[in-house]
Short mmCIF file of C-alpha atoms in Angstrom, two decimals:
data_model
loop_
_atom_site.label_atom_id
_atom_site.label_comp_id
_atom_site.label_asym_id
_atom_site.label_seq_id
_atom_site.Cartn_x
_atom_site.Cartn_y
_atom_site.Cartn_z
CA MET A 1 0.07 -0.03 -0.05
CA LEU A 2 2.87 2.33 0.91
CA LYS A 3 4.51 1.69 -2.59
CA ILE A 4 1.26 2.46 -4.38
CA THR A 5 0.90 5.80 -2.37
CA ALA A 6 4.53 6.66 -3.20
CA ALA A 7 4.18 5.97 -6.78
CA ILE A 8 1.02 8.08 -7.08
CA ALA A 9 2.88 10.85 -5.34
CA VAL A 10 5.79 10.58 -7.82
CA VAL A 11 3.41 10.53 -10.94
CA LEU A 12 1.57 13.53 -9.53
CA ALA A 13 4.81 15.44 -8.91
CA ILE A 14 6.08 14.62 -12.48
CA ALA A 15 2.64 15.86 -13.93
CA ILE A 16 2.73 18.99 -11.94
CA ALA A 17 6.34 19.60 -12.97
CA ALA A 18 5.47 19.00 -16.57
CA VAL A 19 2.59 21.51 -16.42
CA LEU A 20 4.84 24.18 -14.87
CA ILE A 21 7.53 23.59 -17.44
CA LEU A 22 5.06 23.84 -20.28
CA ALA A 23 3.71 27.08 -18.80
CA ALA A 24 7.22 28.55 -18.51
CA THR A 25 7.85 27.91 -22.34
CA LYS A 26 4.73 29.91 -23.32
CA PRO A 27 5.44 33.36 -24.91
CA ASP A 28 5.98 36.34 -22.57
CA LYS A 29 3.41 38.34 -24.59
CA LEU A 30 -0.21 37.83 -25.30
CA LYS A 31 -1.61 39.04 -28.58
CA VAL A 32 -5.02 38.55 -30.10
CA GLU A 33 -6.18 40.21 -33.33
CA ARG A 34 -9.23 40.01 -35.60
CA VAL A 35 -10.30 41.97 -38.64
CA ALA A 36 -13.39 42.76 -40.47
CA THR A 37 -14.51 44.79 -43.43
CA ILE A 38 -17.40 47.01 -42.82
CA LYS A 39 -19.36 48.69 -45.54
CA ALA A 40 -19.36 52.15 -43.88
CA PRO A 41 -16.86 54.94 -43.79
CA PRO A 42 -14.42 55.23 -40.75
CA GLU A 43 -16.34 58.30 -39.69
CA ALA A 44 -19.40 56.20 -38.99
CA ILE A 45 -17.51 53.46 -37.14
CA PHE A 46 -15.10 55.66 -35.03
CA PRO A 47 -17.80 57.07 -32.66
CA LEU A 48 -19.17 53.70 -31.92
CA ILE A 49 -15.73 52.71 -30.41
CA ASN A 50 -14.58 56.19 -29.19
CA ASP A 51 -17.56 56.60 -26.76
CA PHE A 52 -17.76 53.67 -24.29
CA ARG A 53 -21.57 54.26 -23.88
CA GLN A 54 -21.90 53.06 -27.56
CA TRP A 55 -20.20 49.77 -26.67
CA ARG A 56 -23.63 48.57 -25.30
CA THR A 57 -24.81 48.50 -28.93
CA TRP A 58 -22.04 46.06 -30.18
CA SER A 59 -19.59 44.69 -27.62
CA PRO A 60 -20.10 40.99 -26.93
CA TYR A 61 -19.09 41.57 -23.26
CA GLU A 62 -22.03 43.77 -22.70
CA THR A 63 -24.38 40.86 -22.86
CA LYS A 64 -22.53 38.22 -20.97
CA ASP A 65 -23.80 39.64 -17.69
CA PRO A 66 -27.11 41.55 -17.80
CA ALA A 67 -26.65 42.80 -14.25
CA MET A 68 -23.21 44.06 -14.77
CA LYS A 69 -22.43 47.40 -13.08
CA ARG A 70 -20.97 50.15 -15.29
CA THR A 71 -19.24 53.32 -14.47
CA TYR A 72 -18.32 55.90 -16.97
CA GLY A 73 -15.87 58.78 -16.13
CA GLY A 74 -13.41 61.29 -17.44
CA ALA A 75 -14.06 62.71 -20.85
CA GLU A 76 -17.41 62.04 -22.57
CA SER A 77 -15.59 60.26 -25.33
CA GLY A 78 -12.12 60.07 -26.82
CA LYS A 79 -8.81 60.61 -24.80
CA GLY A 80 -9.36 60.43 -21.13
CA ALA A 81 -12.77 58.54 -21.29
CA THR A 82 -12.96 55.75 -18.79
CA TYR A 83 -15.21 52.84 -18.21
CA ALA A 84 -15.16 50.42 -15.35
CA TRP A 85 -17.33 47.29 -14.96
CA ASP A 86 -18.08 44.92 -12.27
CA GLY A 87 -19.96 41.70 -13.19
CA ASP A 88 -20.31 37.89 -12.64
CA LYS A 89 -17.74 35.29 -13.41
CA ASN A 90 -18.46 35.72 -17.07
CA VAL A 91 -17.07 39.22 -17.22
CA GLY A 92 -15.14 39.80 -13.98
CA SER A 93 -14.22 43.43 -13.17
CA GLY A 94 -11.95 45.90 -14.78
CA ARG A 95 -11.39 49.31 -16.24
CA MET A 96 -10.66 50.84 -19.63
CA GLU A 97 -9.25 54.17 -20.46
CA ILE A 98 -8.83 55.81 -23.89
CA LEU A 99 -5.30 56.81 -24.18
CA ASP A 100 -5.23 58.08 -27.73
CA ALA A 101 -8.02 58.79 -30.36
CA SER A 102 -6.91 59.81 -33.78
CA VAL A 103 -9.88 60.65 -35.62
CA PRO A 104 -11.14 58.63 -37.72
CA GLN A 105 -8.55 56.04 -37.82
CA LYS A 106 -7.21 54.73 -34.55
CA ILE A 107 -8.21 54.44 -30.86
CA VAL A 108 -5.66 53.10 -28.24
CA ILE A 109 -7.25 51.92 -24.89
CA LYS A 110 -5.56 50.90 -21.72
CA LEU A 111 -7.29 47.72 -20.49
CA ASP A 112 -6.97 46.47 -16.89
CA PHE A 113 -8.61 43.33 -15.60
CA PHE A 114 -8.87 42.93 -11.87
CA THR A 115 -10.96 39.72 -11.43
CA PRO A 116 -11.19 36.83 -11.99
CA PHE A 117 -7.48 37.26 -13.00
CA GLU A 118 -5.43 40.42 -13.02
CA GLY A 119 -4.12 41.53 -16.39
CA HIS A 120 -2.90 44.78 -17.99
CA ASN A 121 -3.18 45.11 -21.77
CA THR A 122 -3.57 47.51 -24.51
CA ALA A 123 -6.44 47.33 -26.98
CA GLU A 124 -6.07 49.16 -30.36
CA PHE A 125 -8.80 49.71 -32.88
CA THR A 126 -7.79 50.83 -36.43
CA MET A 127 -10.12 51.83 -39.25
CA LEU A 128 -8.55 52.03 -42.75
CA PRO A 129 -10.72 52.97 -45.70
CA GLN A 130 -10.84 50.10 -48.23
CA GLY A 131 -12.95 50.57 -51.40
CA ASP A 132 -16.46 51.23 -50.32
CA GLY A 133 -15.83 50.20 -46.78
CA THR A 134 -13.49 50.14 -43.94
CA HIS A 135 -10.92 47.55 -42.86
CA VAL A 136 -11.30 47.31 -38.91
CA THR A 137 -8.71 45.72 -36.82
CA TRP A 138 -9.32 44.87 -33.13
CA LEU A 139 -6.03 44.07 -31.49
CA MET A 140 -5.24 43.34 -27.80
CA TYR A 141 -1.71 42.85 -26.55
CA GLY A 142 0.33 42.87 -23.17
CA PRO A 143 2.53 40.93 -21.05
CA ALA A 144 1.64 37.28 -20.29
CA ASN A 145 2.21 36.77 -16.49
CA PHE A 146 2.78 33.24 -15.15
CA MET A 147 -0.90 32.71 -14.35
CA SER A 148 -1.70 33.60 -18.05
CA LYS A 149 0.98 31.14 -19.22
CA LEU A 150 -0.47 28.53 -16.87
CA ILE A 151 -3.93 28.96 -18.37
CA GLN A 152 -2.54 28.64 -21.77
CA VAL A 153 -1.32 25.19 -21.18
CA PHE A 154 -4.97 24.09 -20.90
CA ILE A 155 -6.86 26.84 -23.10
CA ASN A 156 -6.04 28.50 -26.26
CA LEU A 157 -6.56 32.13 -25.29
CA ASP A 158 -6.24 33.36 -28.88
CA ASN A 159 -9.21 31.09 -29.83
CA MET A 160 -11.27 31.99 -26.73
CA ILE A 161 -10.81 35.80 -26.91
CA GLY A 162 -10.75 35.85 -30.62
CA LYS A 163 -14.32 34.38 -30.71
CA ASP A 164 -15.45 37.42 -28.68
CA PHE A 165 -13.60 39.77 -31.01
CA GLU A 166 -15.14 38.13 -33.99
CA ALA A 167 -18.61 38.30 -32.41
CA GLY A 168 -17.99 41.99 -31.48
CA LEU A 169 -16.93 42.91 -35.06
CA VAL A 170 -20.06 41.24 -36.56
CA ASN A 171 -22.08 43.36 -34.12
CA LEU A 172 -20.10 46.49 -34.84
CA LYS A 173 -20.73 45.84 -38.67
CA LYS A 174 -24.44 45.42 -38.09
CA VAL A 175 -24.63 48.74 -36.17
CA ALA A 176 -22.35 50.77 -38.47
CA GLU A 177 -23.97 49.53 -41.71
CA LYS A 178 -27.55 50.67 -40.55
#
């Protein structure tokens, strides 16, 4: 019986060590990027992103927790505008602040997650005219702390977050093309 228990402990220790080693090999930076073409000029899309109050019309995160608490602050829109949220396990809590808004082509947002896991990232939206529409890119990047790396051993964060970005761009397209 003692040999079985010792063998289980050794196997468990090896499995834990393997997971930790795999986590340590993950990239030090997280990057998720998705693009869409929207049949609207950048001037029609830009205000939907530049004003956090407009995110309720297109952001996939706005519908994940109907009871989510939202707080807006700073400027009404553009540089200095802030948005904080506090929700259930599906959305957690965090804060965004627009750091730069270059009308009508680029918005840079400081993105801080507090729960369920802390993370500090940058989100960028670029809107480039393309034919009769606009090429919209939603990019998020930042450092991958060890917890993020550990999660990446089991979950592909690019796929998980990317699905939300794709849904958001589909919603943004519907709203902007109206």
